[in-house]
Coordinates of C-alpha atoms and ligand atoms in Angstrom, one line a residue:
X1 CA -54.7 -17.7 -12.4
X2 CA -52.5 -17.8 -15.5
X3 CA -52.4 -21.5 -16.4
X4 CA -49.1 -23.2 -17.0
X5 CA -50.2 -24.6 -20.3
X6 CA -53.9 -24.2 -21.1
X7 CA -54.4 -27.4 -23.0
X8 CA -58.2 -26.9 -23.4
X9 CA -57.7 -23.5 -25.1
X10 CA -55.0 -25.0 -27.4
X11 CA -57.4 -27.7 -28.7
X12 CA -60.5 -25.4 -28.7
X13 CA -59.0 -23.5 -31.6
X14 CA -59.2 -26.7 -33.8
X15 CA -62.5 -28.0 -32.4
X16 CA -64.4 -28.0 -35.7
X17 CA -61.6 -29.6 -37.6
X18 CA -61.0 -32.2 -34.9
X19 CA -64.7 -33.1 -34.8
X20 CA -64.7 -33.6 -38.6
X21 CA -61.6 -35.7 -38.5
X22 CA -63.1 -37.9 -35.7
X23 CA -66.4 -38.3 -37.7
X24 CA -64.4 -39.3 -40.8
X25 CA -62.7 -42.0 -38.8
X26 CA -65.9 -43.2 -37.2
X27 CA -67.5 -43.5 -40.6
X28 CA -64.7 -45.7 -42.1
X29 CA -65.4 -48.5 -39.7
X30 CA -61.6 -49.1 -39.5
X31 CA -59.9 -48.0 -36.3
X32 CA -56.4 -49.4 -36.1
X33 CA -53.7 -49.1 -38.7
X34 CA -55.6 -47.8 -41.6
X35 CA -55.5 -44.8 -43.9
X36 CA -55.4 -42.1 -41.2
X37 CA -52.2 -43.6 -39.7
X38 CA -50.6 -44.1 -43.1
X39 CA -51.4 -40.5 -44.1
X40 CA -50.1 -39.1 -40.9
X41 CA -46.9 -41.2 -41.0
X42 CA -46.2 -39.9 -44.5
X43 CA -46.9 -36.3 -43.5
X44 CA -44.8 -36.5 -40.4
X45 CA -41.8 -38.2 -42.1
X46 CA -41.9 -35.5 -44.7
X47 CA -42.1 -32.8 -42.0
X48 CA -39.1 -34.2 -40.2
X49 CA -37.2 -34.8 -43.5
X50 CA -36.8 -38.5 -43.1
X51 CA -37.8 -41.5 -45.3
X52 CA -39.9 -43.4 -42.7
X53 CA -42.2 -42.8 -39.8
X54 CA -43.9 -45.5 -37.8
X55 CA -46.7 -44.7 -35.5
X56 CA -46.6 -46.3 -32.1
X57 CA -48.6 -46.1 -28.8
X58 CA -46.6 -43.5 -27.0
X59 CA -43.2 -41.8 -26.6
X60 CA -41.8 -44.3 -24.2
X61 CA -42.7 -47.2 -26.5
X62 CA -41.1 -45.3 -29.5
X63 CA -37.8 -45.3 -27.7
X64 CA -38.1 -48.8 -26.3
X65 CA -39.0 -50.2 -29.7
X66 CA -36.0 -48.5 -31.4
X67 CA -33.7 -50.3 -28.9
X68 CA -35.6 -53.6 -29.3
X69 CA -35.4 -53.3 -33.1
X70 CA -31.7 -52.7 -33.0
X71 CA -31.4 -55.8 -30.8
X72 CA -33.4 -57.8 -33.3
X73 CA -31.1 -56.5 -36.0
X74 CA -28.0 -57.6 -34.0
X75 CA -26.7 -54.1 -33.6
X76 CA -27.3 -54.0 -29.8
X77 CA -27.1 -56.8 -27.2
X78 CA -28.1 -57.2 -23.5
X79 CA -25.6 -55.4 -21.3
X80 CA -24.5 -52.9 -23.9
X81 CA -24.0 -49.4 -22.6
X82 CA -26.1 -46.4 -23.8
X83 CA -25.1 -42.9 -22.8
X84 CA -28.0 -40.7 -21.8
X85 CA -28.3 -37.3 -20.0
X86 CA -28.8 -37.6 -16.3
X87 CA -31.3 -34.7 -16.1
X88 CA -33.8 -36.1 -18.7
X89 CA -37.3 -37.2 -18.0
X90 CA -37.2 -40.8 -16.6
X91 CA -38.8 -42.3 -19.7
X92 CA -35.6 -41.9 -21.7
X93 CA -33.8 -44.1 -19.1
X94 CA -36.7 -46.5 -18.7
X95 CA -36.5 -47.3 -22.5
X96 CA -32.9 -48.3 -22.1
X97 CA -33.2 -50.4 -19.0
X98 CA -36.4 -52.1 -20.2
X99 CA -34.3 -53.7 -23.0
X100 CA -31.6 -55.0 -20.6
X101 CA -29.2 -52.3 -21.8
X102 CA -27.1 -50.4 -19.3
X103 CA -27.9 -46.7 -19.0
X104 CA -24.7 -44.6 -18.4
X105 CA -25.7 -41.1 -17.1
X106 CA -24.0 -38.1 -18.4
X107 CA -24.1 -34.6 -16.9
X108 CA -25.6 -32.0 -19.2
X109 CA -24.0 -28.7 -20.2
X110 CA -25.1 -26.3 -17.5
X111 CA -26.1 -23.4 -19.8
X112 CA -28.2 -25.5 -22.2
X113 CA -29.4 -28.3 -19.9
X114 CA -28.5 -30.6 -22.8
X115 CA -25.9 -33.3 -23.6
X116 CA -22.9 -32.3 -25.6
X117 CA -20.0 -34.4 -27.1
X118 CA -17.6 -33.2 -24.5
X119 CA -19.8 -34.6 -21.7
X120 CA -20.4 -37.9 -23.5
X121 CA -16.9 -38.6 -24.7
X122 CA -15.2 -39.5 -21.3
X123 CA -18.0 -42.0 -20.6
X124 CA -17.3 -44.1 -23.7
X125 CA -16.0 -47.6 -22.9
X126 CA -15.5 -50.7 -25.0
X127 CA -19.2 -51.7 -24.1
X128 CA -20.7 -48.4 -25.3
X129 CA -22.9 -49.0 -28.3
X130 CA -25.2 -46.0 -28.5
X131 CA -25.9 -42.5 -27.4
X132 CA -29.5 -41.4 -26.6
X133 CA -29.5 -37.6 -27.0
X134 CA -32.5 -35.8 -25.6
X135 CA -33.5 -32.4 -26.9
X136 CA -34.6 -31.3 -23.5
X137 CA -37.2 -28.5 -23.0
X138 CA -37.4 -28.2 -26.8
X139 CA -33.8 -27.2 -27.5
X140 CA -31.6 -29.3 -29.8
X141 CA -28.8 -31.1 -28.1
X142 CA -25.2 -30.8 -29.6
X143 CA -26.3 -32.6 -32.7
X144 CA -23.2 -32.1 -34.8
X145 CA -20.8 -32.9 -32.0
X146 CA -22.6 -36.0 -30.9
X147 CA -23.0 -37.1 -34.5
X148 CA -19.2 -36.8 -35.0
X149 CA -18.5 -38.6 -31.8
X150 CA -20.9 -41.4 -32.6
X151 CA -19.4 -41.8 -36.0
X152 CA -15.9 -41.8 -34.7
X153 CA -16.6 -44.6 -32.2
X154 CA -19.1 -46.5 -34.4
X155 CA -22.0 -45.9 -32.0
X156 CA -25.7 -45.6 -32.8
X157 CA -27.1 -42.1 -32.2
X158 CA -30.8 -42.1 -31.1
X159 CA -32.8 -39.0 -30.5
X160 CA -35.5 -38.5 -27.9
X161 CA -37.6 -35.8 -29.6
X162 CA -40.5 -35.9 -27.2
X163 CA -40.1 -32.2 -26.4
X164 CA -38.7 -31.0 -29.7
X165 CA -41.1 -31.3 -32.6
X166 CA -39.9 -29.0 -35.3
X167 CA -36.7 -27.8 -33.7
X168 CA -34.2 -27.3 -36.6
X169 CA -30.6 -26.6 -37.5
X170 CA -29.6 -25.4 -40.9
X171 CA -32.8 -26.6 -42.4
X172 CA -32.8 -30.0 -40.8
X173 CA -35.4 -30.9 -38.2
X174 CA -35.3 -32.9 -35.0
X175 CA -35.9 -36.5 -35.8
X176 CA -33.5 -36.4 -38.7
X177 CA -30.2 -36.0 -36.9
X178 CA -29.9 -39.5 -35.4
X179 CA -30.0 -43.0 -36.8
X180 CA -33.5 -43.1 -35.4
X181 CA -35.7 -40.9 -33.3
X182 CA -38.6 -41.4 -30.9
X183 CA -41.4 -38.9 -30.6
X184 CA -44.2 -38.5 -28.1
X185 CA -47.6 -37.0 -29.0
X186 CA -48.8 -37.0 -25.4
X187 CA -51.4 -34.2 -25.2
X188 CA -49.1 -31.7 -23.5
X189 CA -46.3 -32.0 -26.0
X190 CA -45.9 -29.4 -28.7
X191 CA -47.6 -31.7 -31.2
X192 CA -50.2 -33.3 -28.9
X193 CA -52.8 -35.9 -29.6
X194 CA -56.0 -36.2 -27.6
X195 CA -54.7 -39.2 -25.8
X196 CA -51.5 -41.3 -25.9
X197 CA -49.6 -41.5 -29.2
X198 CA -46.0 -41.7 -30.5
X199 CA -43.8 -42.3 -33.5
X200 CA -40.4 -43.4 -34.7
X201 CA -38.7 -41.6 -37.5
X202 CA -35.7 -42.9 -39.4
X203 CA -34.1 -43.2 -42.8
X204 CA -33.3 -46.9 -42.1
X205 CA -36.0 -49.0 -43.8
X206 CA -35.0 -52.2 -41.9
X207 CA -35.3 -50.4 -38.6
X208 CA -38.6 -48.9 -39.5
X209 CA -39.9 -52.4 -40.5
X210 CA -38.7 -54.0 -37.2
X211 CA -40.3 -51.2 -35.1
X212 CA -43.6 -51.7 -37.0
X213 CA -43.5 -55.5 -36.5
X214 CA -42.4 -55.2 -32.8
X215 CA -45.3 -52.9 -32.1
X216 CA -47.7 -55.4 -33.6
X217 CA -47.0 -58.6 -31.6
X218 CA -43.7 -59.0 -33.6
X219 CA -45.7 -59.7 -36.7
X220 CA -45.1 -58.1 -40.1
X221 CA -47.6 -60.5 -41.7
X222 CA -50.9 -61.4 -40.1
X223 CA -50.5 -64.5 -37.8
X224 CA -46.8 -64.8 -38.6
X225 CA -44.7 -63.8 -35.5
X226 CA -41.0 -63.5 -36.2
X227 CA -40.3 -61.5 -33.1
X228 CA -41.5 -61.4 -29.5
X229 CA -43.4 -58.1 -29.8
X230 CA -45.8 -56.0 -27.9
X231 CA -49.0 -54.2 -28.8
X232 CA -48.1 -50.5 -29.3
X233 CA -49.9 -48.9 -32.2
X234 CA -51.0 -45.5 -33.2
X235 CA -54.8 -45.3 -33.3
X236 CA -56.6 -44.1 -36.4
X237 CA -58.5 -41.5 -34.5
X238 CA -55.3 -40.1 -32.8
X239 CA -53.5 -40.1 -36.2
X240 CA -56.5 -38.1 -37.7
X241 CA -56.2 -35.6 -34.9
X242 CA -52.5 -35.3 -35.3
X243 CA -52.8 -34.7 -39.0
X244 CA -55.0 -31.7 -38.3
X245 CA -52.6 -30.3 -35.6
X246 CA -49.5 -30.9 -37.7
X247 CA -50.7 -28.3 -40.1
X248 CA -50.6 -25.7 -37.4
X249 CA -47.4 -26.8 -35.6
X250 CA -45.0 -24.3 -37.1
X251 CA -47.5 -21.5 -36.4
X252 CA -47.8 -22.6 -32.8
X253 CA -44.0 -22.9 -32.5
X254 CA -43.7 -19.3 -33.6
X255 CA -46.3 -18.3 -31.0
X256 CA -44.2 -20.1 -28.3
X257 CA -41.0 -18.3 -29.6
X258 CA -42.8 -15.0 -29.3
X259 CA -43.7 -15.7 -25.6
X260 CA -40.0 -16.7 -25.0
X261 CA -38.7 -13.6 -26.8
X262 CA -40.8 -11.4 -24.5
X263 CA -39.7 -13.3 -21.4
X264 CA -36.1 -13.0 -22.4
X265 CA -36.4 -9.3 -23.1
X266 CA -38.6 -8.5 -20.0
X267 CA -37.3 -10.6 -17.2
X268 CA -34.6 -8.9 -15.1
X269 CA -34.1 -10.2 -11.6
X270 CA -30.7 -11.1 -10.0
X271 CA -32.4 -14.1 -8.3
X272 CA -33.6 -15.6 -11.6
X273 CA -31.3 -16.8 -14.5
X274 CA -32.8 -17.0 -17.9
X275 CA -32.1 -19.9 -20.2
X276 CA -29.3 -19.5 -22.8
X277 CA -30.8 -19.5 -26.2
X278 CA -28.1 -19.3 -28.9
X279 CA -30.6 -19.6 -31.7
X280 CA -34.4 -19.5 -31.9
X281 CA -34.6 -22.0 -34.8
X282 CA -33.0 -24.7 -32.5
X283 CA -35.5 -24.1 -29.7
X284 CA -39.3 -24.8 -29.9
X285 CA -39.9 -23.9 -26.3
X286 CA -41.8 -26.9 -25.1
X287 CA -40.8 -25.4 -21.8
X288 CA -39.4 -22.1 -20.7
X289 CA -37.1 -23.0 -17.8
X290 CA -35.5 -20.4 -15.6
X291 CA -33.1 -21.1 -12.6
X292 CA -33.2 -19.7 -9.1
X293 CA -31.2 -20.6 -6.0
X294 CA -34.5 -19.7 -4.2
X295 CA -36.7 -21.8 -6.4
X296 CA -39.2 -22.8 -3.7
X297 CA -39.8 -19.2 -2.6
X298 CA -40.0 -18.0 -6.2
X299 CA -42.7 -20.7 -6.9
X300 CA -44.8 -19.7 -3.9
X301 CA -44.4 -16.0 -4.8
X302 CA -45.6 -16.6 -8.4
X303 CA -48.5 -18.7 -7.2
X304 CA -49.5 -15.8 -4.9
X305 CA -49.3 -13.5 -7.9
X306 CA -51.6 -15.8 -9.9
X307 CA -48.9 -17.5 -12.0
X308 CA -48.9 -21.3 -12.3
X309 CA -45.5 -22.8 -12.6
X310 CA -44.1 -26.4 -12.7
X311 CA -40.8 -28.1 -12.0
X312 CA -39.2 -30.3 -14.7
X313 CA -38.3 -32.4 -12.8
X314 CA -38.5 -32.3 -9.0
X315 CA -36.6 -35.6 -8.5
X316 CA -33.8 -36.7 -10.8
X317 CA -34.2 -40.3 -12.3
X318 CA -31.1 -41.5 -10.3
X319 CA -32.8 -40.5 -7.0
X320 CA -36.1 -42.3 -7.9
X321 CA -37.0 -45.4 -5.9
X322 CA -37.2 -47.4 -9.1
X323 CA -33.5 -46.9 -9.7
X324 CA -32.3 -46.8 -6.1
X325 CA -28.6 -47.9 -5.9
X326 CA -28.4 -48.2 -9.7
X327 CA -26.5 -45.0 -10.7
X328 CA -23.8 -42.8 -9.2
X329 CA -24.6 -39.3 -8.0
X330 CA -24.6 -36.6 -10.7
X331 CA -23.8 -33.4 -8.7
X332 CA -24.6 -30.8 -11.5
X333 CA -27.9 -32.4 -12.4
X334 CA -28.8 -32.5 -8.7
X335 CA -28.3 -28.8 -8.4
X336 CA -30.3 -28.2 -11.6
X337 CA -33.2 -30.3 -10.3
X338 CA -33.1 -28.0 -7.2
X339 CA -33.1 -24.8 -9.1
X340 CA -35.2 -25.1 -12.3
X341 CA -38.6 -23.7 -12.7
X342 CA -40.9 -23.7 -15.8
X343 CA -42.9 -20.5 -16.4
X344 CA -46.2 -20.6 -18.2
X345 CA -45.6 -21.4 -21.9
X346 CA -48.2 -22.1 -24.6
X347 CA -49.1 -21.0 -28.1
X348 CA -52.3 -19.4 -26.8
X349 CA -50.9 -17.1 -24.2
X350 CA -52.1 -13.5 -24.6
X351 CA -49.9 -10.4 -24.3
X352 CA -51.4 -9.3 -21.0
X353 CA -50.7 -12.7 -19.4
X354 CA -47.1 -12.6 -20.7
X355 CA -46.7 -9.1 -19.2
X356 CA -48.2 -10.3 -15.9
X357 CA -45.7 -13.2 -15.7
X358 CA -42.8 -10.9 -16.4
X359 CA -43.9 -8.3 -13.7
X360 CA -44.5 -11.1 -11.2
X361 CA -41.0 -12.6 -11.8
X362 CA -39.4 -9.1 -11.6
X363 CA -41.2 -8.3 -8.4
X364 CA -39.6 -11.3 -6.6
X365 CA -37.2 -10.3 -3.8
Ligands
PLP1 C1 -42.9 -37.2 -22.6 C2 -41.6 -37.7 -22.7 C3 -41.3 -39.0 -23.0 C4 -42.4 -40.1 -23.0 O1 -43.5 -39.9 -23.8 P1 -44.9 -40.6 -23.5 O2 -45.7 -40.4 -24.7 O3 -45.4 -39.9 -22.3 O4 -44.6 -42.0 -23.2 C5 -40.0 -39.4 -23.2 N1 -39.0 -38.6 -23.2 C6 -39.2 -37.3 -22.8 C7 -38.0 -36.4 -22.8 C8 -40.5 -36.8 -22.6 O5 -40.6 -35.5 -22.3

């Protein structure tokens, strides 16, 4: 079976370096918020081209703490509206509703699966205060259009970069387009830790400081609690692993793009539509997502041909029990959820496996 991701093989390449990094942390006797975290934060801020990076416990907390920090700064208040794409992973929406903000779901652009200014604009009301743009599947959303729209209406622009580490446009990287950005380093993401981890990037020092305090019981100074915070910190050992893997991120992204290029060149089947990829620099192929009106049959066919696939995501957030009755129906997103299928994608896929996936997809009738 050609695995969907092959996480074990991805990390096996760095086994020696990861073991050394772990040993170094074990030997310091300091396991939370020490030098490894500080070093990784600096390296990742520099990688993203921003002034500040704050490590947190995971990607959901990164987004939640951004909104909480803006509330603490008086830039957001309970009941304010945040526009977010309807077809995102539910975590983007959980971060909004967790803070007592109102998520307003926008349909994506059909070709890119992503939010664009044109889709967000009609949803702006006098309660709208922010847009959460998600770079879904690894492809940048309409960053210039959404930036202009946010500026025109005086809205905050927040990025969900959980799937888009390193995606770039004219030399700028994901995490530097918004007023603040949340990253996940969940093991399966393009930059993955060996456990849960996340970070917030921003040029705004005040915001970075609030996020840091909020993730540490609301305390910037030991035993002084200005805010009602939570415990959401990046572990030293995960930061040490991430520092190792960050060095290889661009190389891995190129390997992913190489897989994507071959899929795009090789897959020809009237029952399967390929993703629109206007530029490879803007896409880091966290996922390679095709569409088919016969998705269920295609998935079974591929399984029989030894190709593991996944669906991102089988149930849209607005159909989840957790949000029953909360959101209006989003017809385009519903169709996308019925048709999308993610093909195997990883930086360690070999040429023979890529060819096998292409043949299997092309043989589908
Ligand atoms: C993975 C993911 C998250 C959540 O990250 P965790 O680290 O798993 O909490 C948020 N948004 C998107 C788009 C994701 O893919």
